[in-house]
């Protein structure tokens, strides 16, 4: 009978004293006590995770700048690894061409819009950024590869930039949330006011070395990406 009145350690006390939380395995209270709160740890991890979504944007820009510096300092001729129109053996350029540029002037012109538009898209998550980037790079590259005169080398991230523009310009139409519609409309309007003229002009035929075909198909790829990635979120009207 005296054993019923003997002192017992709680699971939390046993864990602190003996390094184990199994001393009170038969007690129903041990389930809750054996899991100490970790709210502070989760909060710090979540903050880091939120910031990590922007890392891909910065990484891609860093790669572009590193390649251009190397190509300038060393006589490597990296542009030879770009996409060459109508050359099946150069289709690996769908991946490499957006990372290569014809000079620092070309790279600087693409850096700021890539950074701004890329960060806006990355607010939806790093996965969404990679999805939009991949779709627009593929659309821009294949479109330019098919419609440019044979043998032309296609380099630069401007096709992806135009894809970002197309994605954000129509993103507002693929959400039912009123607040999101307002936010994306404001973003689209700002982008149009800031880049609209140059974007529209960049998709028209030009008598220079600019790949307007890549711009046009990149823009179309951005619109397609918005439809493809968000169409399933639309709820059919009249259903409950």
Short mmCIF file of C-alpha atoms in Angstrom, two decimals:
data_model
loop_
_atom_site.label_atom_id
_atom_site.label_comp_id
_atom_site.label_asym_id
_atom_site.label_seq_id
_atom_site.Cartn_x
_atom_site.Cartn_y
_atom_site.Cartn_z
CA UNK A 1 0.00 0.00 0.00
CA UNK A 2 2.87 2.37 0.74
CA UNK A 3 4.02 2.19 -2.91
CA UNK A 4 0.96 4.16 -3.93
CA UNK A 5 2.27 7.17 -2.01
CA UNK A 6 5.90 7.05 -3.20
CA UNK A 7 7.12 10.12 -5.15
CA UNK A 8 7.41 9.72 -8.91
CA UNK A 9 9.20 11.82 -11.54
CA UNK A 10 7.21 13.23 -14.39
CA UNK A 11 8.36 12.40 -17.90
CA UNK A 12 9.81 15.89 -18.34
CA UNK A 13 11.72 15.68 -15.02
CA UNK A 14 13.06 12.25 -15.96
CA UNK A 15 14.19 13.55 -19.33
CA UNK A 16 16.08 16.44 -17.72
CA UNK A 17 17.65 14.36 -14.92
CA UNK A 18 18.40 11.10 -16.73
CA UNK A 19 18.44 12.10 -20.39
CA UNK A 20 15.46 9.90 -21.21
CA UNK A 21 11.75 10.47 -21.54
CA UNK A 22 10.81 6.80 -21.19
CA UNK A 23 10.78 6.57 -17.37
CA UNK A 24 7.06 7.11 -17.22
CA UNK A 25 6.09 5.07 -20.27
CA UNK A 26 2.96 3.71 -18.58
CA UNK A 27 1.56 7.10 -17.65
CA UNK A 28 -0.93 8.70 -20.05
CA UNK A 29 0.62 12.05 -19.19
CA UNK A 30 3.96 11.16 -20.75
CA UNK A 31 2.70 11.58 -24.31
CA UNK A 32 2.27 15.32 -23.96
CA UNK A 33 5.19 15.95 -21.60
CA UNK A 34 7.68 14.02 -23.75
CA UNK A 35 7.48 16.61 -26.51
CA UNK A 36 8.89 19.94 -25.27
CA UNK A 37 7.64 23.04 -27.10
CA UNK A 38 9.84 24.13 -30.01
CA UNK A 39 7.94 27.23 -31.08
CA UNK A 40 11.04 29.41 -31.13
CA UNK A 41 12.96 26.97 -33.30
CA UNK A 42 10.15 26.64 -35.82
CA UNK A 43 9.78 30.41 -36.04
CA UNK A 44 13.43 30.94 -36.88
CA UNK A 45 13.40 28.12 -39.44
CA UNK A 46 10.28 29.51 -41.09
CA UNK A 47 11.86 32.95 -41.46
CA UNK A 48 14.91 31.45 -43.11
CA UNK A 49 12.67 29.42 -45.38
CA UNK A 50 10.77 32.53 -46.47
CA UNK A 51 14.00 34.25 -47.43
CA UNK A 52 15.33 31.18 -49.22
CA UNK A 53 12.69 31.52 -51.94
CA UNK A 54 14.68 34.44 -53.40
CA UNK A 55 17.97 32.54 -53.55
CA UNK A 56 17.41 31.06 -57.06
CA UNK A 57 17.01 34.55 -58.54
CA UNK A 58 20.31 35.69 -57.06
CA UNK A 59 22.06 32.43 -57.94
CA UNK A 60 21.10 32.64 -61.62
CA UNK A 61 22.25 36.27 -61.80
CA UNK A 62 25.52 35.36 -60.11
CA UNK A 63 26.10 32.58 -62.65
CA UNK A 64 25.43 34.99 -65.54
CA UNK A 65 27.91 37.52 -64.22
CA UNK A 66 30.52 34.88 -63.41
CA UNK A 67 30.31 33.41 -66.92
CA UNK A 68 30.60 36.84 -68.55
CA UNK A 69 33.61 37.75 -66.43
CA UNK A 70 35.31 34.46 -67.24
CA UNK A 71 34.49 34.84 -70.93
CA UNK A 72 36.01 38.34 -70.91
CA UNK A 73 39.17 37.50 -68.97
CA UNK A 74 39.90 34.17 -70.65
CA UNK A 75 39.78 33.48 -74.41
CA UNK A 76 37.23 30.68 -74.05
CA UNK A 77 34.56 31.85 -76.47
CA UNK A 78 31.70 30.62 -74.29
CA UNK A 79 29.11 31.99 -76.71
CA UNK A 80 29.91 29.00 -78.90
CA UNK A 81 27.97 26.92 -76.36
CA UNK A 82 24.79 28.89 -77.01
CA UNK A 83 21.69 27.89 -78.93
CA UNK A 84 22.27 27.92 -82.70
CA UNK A 85 19.15 28.12 -84.83
CA UNK A 86 18.25 24.97 -86.79
CA UNK A 87 21.22 23.08 -85.36
CA UNK A 88 19.93 20.00 -83.53
CA UNK A 89 23.27 19.46 -81.83
CA UNK A 90 22.99 22.84 -80.10
CA UNK A 91 19.66 22.23 -78.38
CA UNK A 92 21.52 22.01 -75.07
CA UNK A 93 21.58 25.78 -75.54
CA UNK A 94 18.01 25.87 -74.28
CA UNK A 95 19.66 25.68 -70.86
CA UNK A 96 22.97 27.46 -71.46
CA UNK A 97 21.93 30.34 -73.75
CA UNK A 98 19.98 32.34 -71.12
CA UNK A 99 23.12 32.33 -68.97
CA UNK A 100 25.37 33.71 -71.72
CA UNK A 101 25.52 37.29 -73.02
CA UNK A 102 27.24 39.14 -75.84
CA UNK A 103 28.92 41.62 -73.48
CA UNK A 104 28.52 43.48 -70.22
CA UNK A 105 26.17 46.01 -71.80
CA UNK A 106 23.83 43.20 -72.80
CA UNK A 107 24.10 41.63 -69.35
CA UNK A 108 23.47 44.91 -67.49
CA UNK A 109 20.37 45.56 -69.61
CA UNK A 110 18.92 42.20 -68.55
CA UNK A 111 20.05 42.21 -64.92
CA UNK A 112 17.68 44.76 -63.40
CA UNK A 113 14.40 43.55 -64.98
CA UNK A 114 15.39 39.91 -64.33
CA UNK A 115 16.05 40.73 -60.68
CA UNK A 116 12.88 42.78 -60.11
CA UNK A 117 10.45 40.55 -62.00
CA UNK A 118 12.12 37.39 -60.71
CA UNK A 119 11.78 38.47 -57.08
CA UNK A 120 8.10 39.30 -57.60
CA UNK A 121 7.50 35.79 -58.98
CA UNK A 122 9.62 34.23 -56.23
CA UNK A 123 7.21 35.64 -53.64
CA UNK A 124 5.03 32.68 -54.63
CA UNK A 125 7.89 30.34 -53.75
CA UNK A 126 11.15 29.14 -55.27
CA UNK A 127 9.37 26.23 -56.93
CA UNK A 128 7.05 28.62 -58.77
CA UNK A 129 10.05 30.70 -59.87
CA UNK A 130 11.77 27.62 -61.33
CA UNK A 131 8.57 26.53 -63.06
CA UNK A 132 8.00 29.89 -64.74
CA UNK A 133 11.69 30.21 -65.63
CA UNK A 134 11.79 26.74 -67.16
CA UNK A 135 8.62 27.17 -69.21
CA UNK A 136 9.61 30.60 -70.54
CA UNK A 137 13.19 29.54 -71.30
CA UNK A 138 11.91 26.54 -73.26
CA UNK A 139 9.28 28.57 -75.11
CA UNK A 140 11.64 31.44 -75.92
CA UNK A 141 14.49 29.17 -76.97
CA UNK A 142 12.48 26.84 -79.18
CA UNK A 143 10.57 29.71 -80.76
CA UNK A 144 13.75 31.58 -81.63
CA UNK A 145 15.48 28.37 -82.75
CA UNK A 146 12.69 27.65 -85.25
CA UNK A 147 12.07 31.18 -86.58
CA UNK A 148 15.59 32.63 -86.76
CA UNK A 149 17.70 32.27 -89.89
CA UNK A 150 19.80 29.07 -89.76
CA UNK A 151 23.18 29.29 -88.10
CA UNK A 152 22.44 32.30 -85.84
CA UNK A 153 23.62 32.12 -82.21
CA UNK A 154 21.00 33.11 -79.64
CA UNK A 155 22.23 34.32 -76.25
CA UNK A 156 20.84 36.26 -73.31
CA UNK A 157 18.21 36.12 -70.59
CA UNK A 158 15.89 38.62 -72.27
CA UNK A 159 13.56 35.85 -73.48
CA UNK A 160 13.02 34.82 -69.85
CA UNK A 161 12.55 38.47 -68.85
CA UNK A 162 9.78 38.82 -71.43
CA UNK A 163 8.34 35.57 -70.10
CA UNK A 164 8.29 37.00 -66.59
CA UNK A 165 6.52 40.05 -67.97
CA UNK A 166 3.90 37.93 -69.72
CA UNK A 167 3.34 35.79 -66.63
CA UNK A 168 2.83 38.74 -64.30
CA UNK A 169 0.76 40.69 -66.82
CA UNK A 170 -1.99 38.04 -66.85
CA UNK A 171 -1.46 36.44 -63.43
CA UNK A 172 -4.35 38.46 -61.98
CA UNK A 173 -6.89 36.63 -64.16
CA UNK A 174 -6.09 33.24 -62.67
CA UNK A 175 -7.16 33.75 -59.07
CA UNK A 176 -10.56 34.04 -57.39
CA UNK A 177 -9.21 35.82 -54.31
CA UNK A 178 -10.16 39.51 -54.50
CA UNK A 179 -7.13 40.68 -52.52
CA UNK A 180 -4.79 38.69 -54.76
CA UNK A 181 -6.49 40.14 -57.83
CA UNK A 182 -5.85 43.65 -56.55
CA UNK A 183 -2.23 42.89 -55.68
CA UNK A 184 -1.44 41.23 -59.01
CA UNK A 185 -3.28 43.92 -60.95
CA UNK A 186 -1.18 46.57 -59.19
CA UNK A 187 1.98 44.62 -59.98
CA UNK A 188 0.97 44.14 -63.60
CA UNK A 189 0.10 47.82 -63.97
CA UNK A 190 3.42 48.88 -62.46
CA UNK A 191 5.32 46.56 -64.77
CA UNK A 192 3.38 47.80 -67.79
CA UNK A 193 4.06 51.46 -66.93
CA UNK A 194 7.73 50.77 -66.22
CA UNK A 195 8.59 48.35 -69.01
CA UNK A 196 5.53 48.40 -71.28
CA UNK A 197 6.90 50.49 -74.15
CA UNK A 198 10.24 48.70 -74.36
CA UNK A 199 8.57 45.31 -73.96
CA UNK A 200 6.08 45.89 -76.77
CA UNK A 201 8.78 47.31 -79.05
CA UNK A 202 11.08 44.40 -78.21
CA UNK A 203 8.57 41.90 -79.59
CA UNK A 204 8.36 43.58 -83.00
CA UNK A 205 10.63 42.75 -85.98
CA UNK A 206 13.79 44.86 -85.90
CA UNK A 207 16.67 45.49 -88.29
CA UNK A 208 19.41 44.64 -85.79
CA UNK A 209 20.86 41.63 -83.99
CA UNK A 210 18.20 41.56 -81.28
CA UNK A 211 16.25 38.30 -81.19
CA UNK A 212 12.74 39.70 -81.19
CA UNK A 213 11.51 36.17 -81.87
CA UNK A 214 12.90 35.05 -78.51
CA UNK A 215 11.15 37.97 -76.84
CA UNK A 216 7.83 37.21 -78.50
CA UNK A 217 7.86 33.49 -77.73
CA UNK A 218 9.12 34.17 -74.22
CA UNK A 219 6.17 36.48 -73.60
CA UNK A 220 3.79 33.84 -74.98
CA UNK A 221 5.46 31.26 -72.74
CA UNK A 222 4.86 33.45 -69.70
CA UNK A 223 1.15 33.69 -70.50
CA UNK A 224 1.03 29.92 -71.02
CA UNK A 225 2.84 29.39 -67.69
CA UNK A 226 0.25 31.49 -65.85
CA UNK A 227 -2.57 29.46 -67.41
CA UNK A 228 -0.87 26.10 -66.90
CA UNK A 229 0.15 26.66 -63.28
CA UNK A 230 -3.00 28.35 -62.02
CA UNK A 231 -5.96 27.14 -64.10
CA UNK A 232 -6.73 24.29 -61.68
CA UNK A 233 -7.38 26.72 -58.87
CA UNK A 234 -10.45 28.08 -60.61
CA UNK A 235 -13.70 26.78 -59.12
CA UNK A 236 -16.55 26.06 -61.55
CA UNK A 237 -19.37 28.59 -61.11
CA UNK A 238 -22.66 27.33 -59.74
CA UNK A 239 -21.23 24.29 -57.96
CA UNK A 240 -21.23 23.69 -54.24
#
